[in-house]
């Protein structure tokens, strides 16, 4: 999946953040003010800002891909529902 590759690239480019994250108190630390965050202690603030910006963009890409998929599924199930109603109508006919 493209997103996985992007995330791998992100943690490759921001290697010191990935390394620092190992020492954060929380495993799911987002390095945005959590107590015991090792990344915020080690990484320059503007670098961390860049990291968050890229992470947000990746997330937005993933979200819109997911939303597109959900929309397709919704449309499909609506389509199916209409067909089912047509069948019922025909069954009730004289
Ligand atoms: Zn952290």
Coordinates of N, CA and C and ligand atoms in Angstrom, one line a residue:
X1 N 0.8 -1.2 0.0 CA 0.0 0.0 0.0 C 0.9 1.2 0.0
X2 N 0.4 2.3 -0.7 CA 1.2 3.5 -0.9 C 1.4 4.1 0.5
X3 N 0.4 4.1 1.3 CA 0.5 4.8 2.6 C 1.6 4.2 3.5
X4 N 1.7 2.9 3.5 CA 2.8 2.3 4.3 C 4.2 2.7 3.8
X5 N 4.3 2.8 2.5 CA 5.6 3.3 2.0 C 5.9 4.7 2.4
X6 N 4.8 5.6 2.4 CA 5.0 6.9 2.9 C 5.4 7.0 4.3
X7 N 4.8 6.2 5.1 CA 5.1 6.3 6.6 C 6.5 5.8 6.8
X8 N 6.9 4.8 6.0 CA 8.3 4.3 6.1 C 9.3 5.4 5.7
X9 N 8.9 6.1 4.7 CA 9.8 7.2 4.2 C 9.8 8.3 5.3
X10 N 8.7 8.6 5.9 CA 8.6 9.6 6.9 C 9.5 9.3 8.1
X11 N 9.5 8.0 8.6 CA 10.3 7.7 9.7 C 11.8 7.5 9.3
X12 N 12.0 7.3 8.0 CA 13.4 7.2 7.5 C 14.0 8.6 7.4
X13 N 13.2 9.6 6.9 CA 13.7 11.0 6.8 C 13.8 11.6 8.2
X14 N 12.9 11.3 9.1 CA 13.0 11.8 10.4 C 13.5 10.7 11.4
X15 N 14.6 10.2 11.1 CA 15.2 9.1 11.8 C 15.3 9.4 13.3
X16 N 15.8 10.6 13.6 CA 16.0 10.9 15.0 C 14.7 11.0 15.8
X17 N 13.6 11.3 15.1 CA 12.3 11.3 15.8 C 11.9 9.8 16.1
X18 N 12.1 9.0 15.1 CA 11.8 7.5 15.3 C 12.6 6.9 16.4
X19 N 13.9 7.3 16.4 CA 14.8 6.8 17.5 C 14.4 7.4 18.8
X20 N 14.1 8.7 18.9 CA 13.7 9.3 20.2 C 12.4 8.7 20.7
X21 N 11.5 8.4 19.8 CA 10.2 7.9 20.1 C 10.3 6.6 21.0
X22 N 11.4 5.9 20.8 CA 11.6 4.7 21.6 C 11.8 5.0 23.0
X23 N 12.2 6.2 23.4 CA 12.4 6.5 24.8 C 11.2 7.4 25.4
X24 N 10.2 7.6 24.6 CA 9.0 8.3 25.1 C 8.4 7.4 26.2
X25 N 7.7 8.1 27.1 CA 7.1 7.3 28.2 C 5.9 6.5 27.7
X26 N 5.2 7.1 26.7 CA 4.0 6.4 26.1 C 4.4 5.8 24.8
X27 N 4.0 4.6 24.5 CA 4.3 4.0 23.3 C 3.6 4.7 22.1
X28 N 2.4 5.2 22.4 CA 1.6 5.8 21.3 C 1.8 7.4 21.4
X29 N 2.9 7.8 21.9 CA 3.2 9.2 22.0 C 3.2 9.9 20.7
X30 N 2.5 11.0 20.6 CA 2.5 11.8 19.4 C 3.5 13.0 19.4
X31 N 4.2 13.1 20.5 CA 5.2 14.1 20.7 C 4.6 15.5 20.5
X32 N 3.4 15.7 21.1 CA 2.8 17.0 21.0 C 2.4 17.4 22.4
X33 N 3.4 17.3 23.4 CA 3.1 17.8 24.7 C 2.8 16.7 25.7
X34 N 2.9 15.5 25.4 CA 2.7 14.4 26.3 C 3.8 14.4 27.4
X35 N 3.5 14.1 28.6 CA 4.6 14.1 29.6 C 5.5 12.9 29.3
X36 N 6.8 13.1 29.6 CA 7.8 12.1 29.4 C 8.1 11.9 27.9
X37 N 7.9 12.9 27.1 CA 8.2 12.7 25.7 C 9.7 13.0 25.4
X38 N 10.4 11.9 24.9 CA 11.8 12.0 24.7 C 12.1 12.8 23.4
X39 N 11.2 12.7 22.5 CA 11.4 13.4 21.2 C 11.5 14.9 21.3
X40 N 10.6 15.4 22.1 CA 10.5 16.9 22.3 C 11.8 17.4 23.0
X41 N 12.4 16.5 23.8 CA 13.7 16.9 24.4 C 14.9 16.9 23.5
X42 N 14.8 16.0 22.5 CA 16.0 15.8 21.7 C 15.9 16.5 20.3
X43 N 14.7 16.7 19.8 CA 14.6 17.2 18.4 C 14.3 18.7 18.4
X44 N 14.9 19.4 17.5 CA 14.7 20.8 17.3 C 13.2 21.0 17.0
X45 N 12.6 22.1 17.6 CA 11.2 22.4 17.5 C 10.7 22.5 16.0
X46 N 11.5 23.1 15.2 CA 11.0 23.3 13.8 C 11.1 22.0 13.0
X47 N 12.0 21.1 13.4 CA 12.1 19.8 12.8 C 10.8 19.0 13.2
X48 N 10.5 19.1 14.4 CA 9.3 18.4 14.9 C 8.1 18.9 14.3
X49 N 8.0 20.3 14.0 CA 6.9 20.9 13.4 C 6.8 20.3 11.9
X50 N 7.9 20.2 11.3 CA 7.9 19.6 9.9 C 7.4 18.2 9.9
X51 N 7.8 17.5 10.9 CA 7.4 16.1 11.1 C 5.9 16.0 11.2
X52 N 5.4 16.8 12.1 CA 3.9 16.8 12.3 C 3.1 17.3 11.1
X53 N 3.7 18.2 10.4 CA 3.1 18.7 9.1 C 3.0 17.5 8.1
X54 N 4.1 16.8 7.9 CA 4.1 15.7 7.0 C 3.2 14.6 7.5
X55 N 3.2 14.3 8.8 CA 2.3 13.3 9.3 C 0.8 13.7 9.1
X56 N 0.5 14.9 9.3 CA -0.9 15.4 9.0 C -1.3 15.2 7.6
X57 N -0.4 15.5 6.7 CA -0.7 15.4 5.2 C -0.9 14.0 4.9
X58 N 0.0 13.1 5.4 CA -0.2 11.7 5.2 C -1.6 11.2 5.7
X59 N -1.9 11.7 6.9 CA -3.2 11.3 7.5 C -4.4 11.7 6.6
X60 N -4.2 13.0 6.1 CA -5.3 13.5 5.3 C -5.4 12.7 4.0
X61 N -4.3 12.3 3.4 CA -4.4 11.4 2.2 C -5.1 10.1 2.5
X62 N -4.7 9.5 3.7 CA -5.3 8.2 4.1 C -6.7 8.4 4.3
X63 N -7.1 9.5 5.0 CA -8.5 9.7 5.3 C -9.4 9.9 4.0
X64 N -8.8 10.6 3.0 CA -9.6 10.8 1.8 C -9.7 9.6 1.0
X65 N -8.7 8.8 1.0 CA -8.7 7.5 0.4 C -9.8 6.6 1.0
X66 N -9.8 6.6 2.3 CA -10.8 5.8 3.1 C -12.2 6.3 2.8
X67 N -12.4 7.7 2.8 CA -13.7 8.2 2.5 C -14.2 7.9 1.1
X68 N -13.3 7.9 0.2 CA -13.7 7.5 -1.2 C -14.2 6.1 -1.2
X69 N -13.4 5.2 -0.5 CA -13.8 3.8 -0.5 C -15.2 3.6 0.2
X70 N -15.4 4.4 1.3 CA -16.7 4.3 2.0 C -17.8 4.8 1.1
X71 N -17.6 5.8 0.4 CA -18.6 6.4 -0.5 C -19.0 5.4 -1.6
X72 N -18.0 4.7 -2.1 CA -18.2 3.7 -3.1 C -19.1 2.6 -2.5
X73 N -18.7 2.2 -1.3 CA -19.5 1.1 -0.7 C -20.9 1.5 -0.4
X74 N -21.1 2.7 0.1 CA -22.4 3.3 0.3 C -23.3 3.3 -0.9
X75 N -22.7 3.7 -2.0 CA -23.4 3.8 -3.3 C -23.8 2.4 -3.7
X76 N -22.9 1.5 -3.5 CA -23.2 0.1 -3.9 C -24.3 -0.5 -3.1
X77 N -24.3 -0.3 -1.8 CA -25.4 -0.9 -1.0 C -26.7 -0.2 -1.3
X78 N -26.7 1.1 -1.6 CA -27.9 1.8 -1.9 C -28.5 1.3 -3.2
X79 N -27.6 1.0 -4.2 CA -28.0 0.4 -5.5 C -28.7 -0.9 -5.2
X80 N -28.0 -1.7 -4.4 CA -28.6 -3.0 -4.1 C -30.0 -2.9 -3.4
X81 N -30.1 -1.9 -2.5 CA -31.4 -1.8 -1.8 C -32.5 -1.4 -2.8
X82 N -32.2 -0.6 -3.8 CA -33.2 -0.2 -4.8 C -33.6 -1.4 -5.6
X83 N -32.7 -2.2 -6.0 CA -33.0 -3.4 -6.7 C -33.9 -4.4 -5.9
X84 N -33.6 -4.5 -4.6 CA -34.4 -5.4 -3.7 C -35.8 -4.9 -3.6
X85 N -36.0 -3.5 -3.5 CA -37.3 -2.9 -3.5 C -38.1 -3.3 -4.8
X86 N -37.4 -3.1 -5.9 CA -38.1 -3.4 -7.2 C -38.6 -4.9 -7.2
X87 N -37.8 -5.8 -6.7 CA -38.2 -7.2 -6.7 C -39.4 -7.4 -5.8
X88 N -39.4 -6.7 -4.6 CA -40.6 -6.8 -3.7 C -41.8 -6.3 -4.4
X89 N -41.7 -5.2 -5.1 CA -42.9 -4.6 -5.7 C -43.5 -5.6 -6.7
X90 N -42.6 -6.1 -7.5 CA -43.0 -7.1 -8.5 C -43.7 -8.3 -7.9
X91 N -43.2 -8.7 -6.7 CA -43.8 -9.8 -6.0 C -45.2 -9.5 -5.5
X92 N -45.4 -8.2 -5.1 CA -46.8 -7.9 -4.6 C -47.8 -7.7 -5.7
X93 N -47.3 -7.6 -6.9 CA -48.2 -7.2 -8.0 C -49.4 -8.2 -8.2
X94 N -50.4 -7.8 -8.9 CA -51.6 -8.7 -9.1 C -51.4 -9.9 -10.0
Ligands
LIG1 ZN1 7.1 11.6 22.3

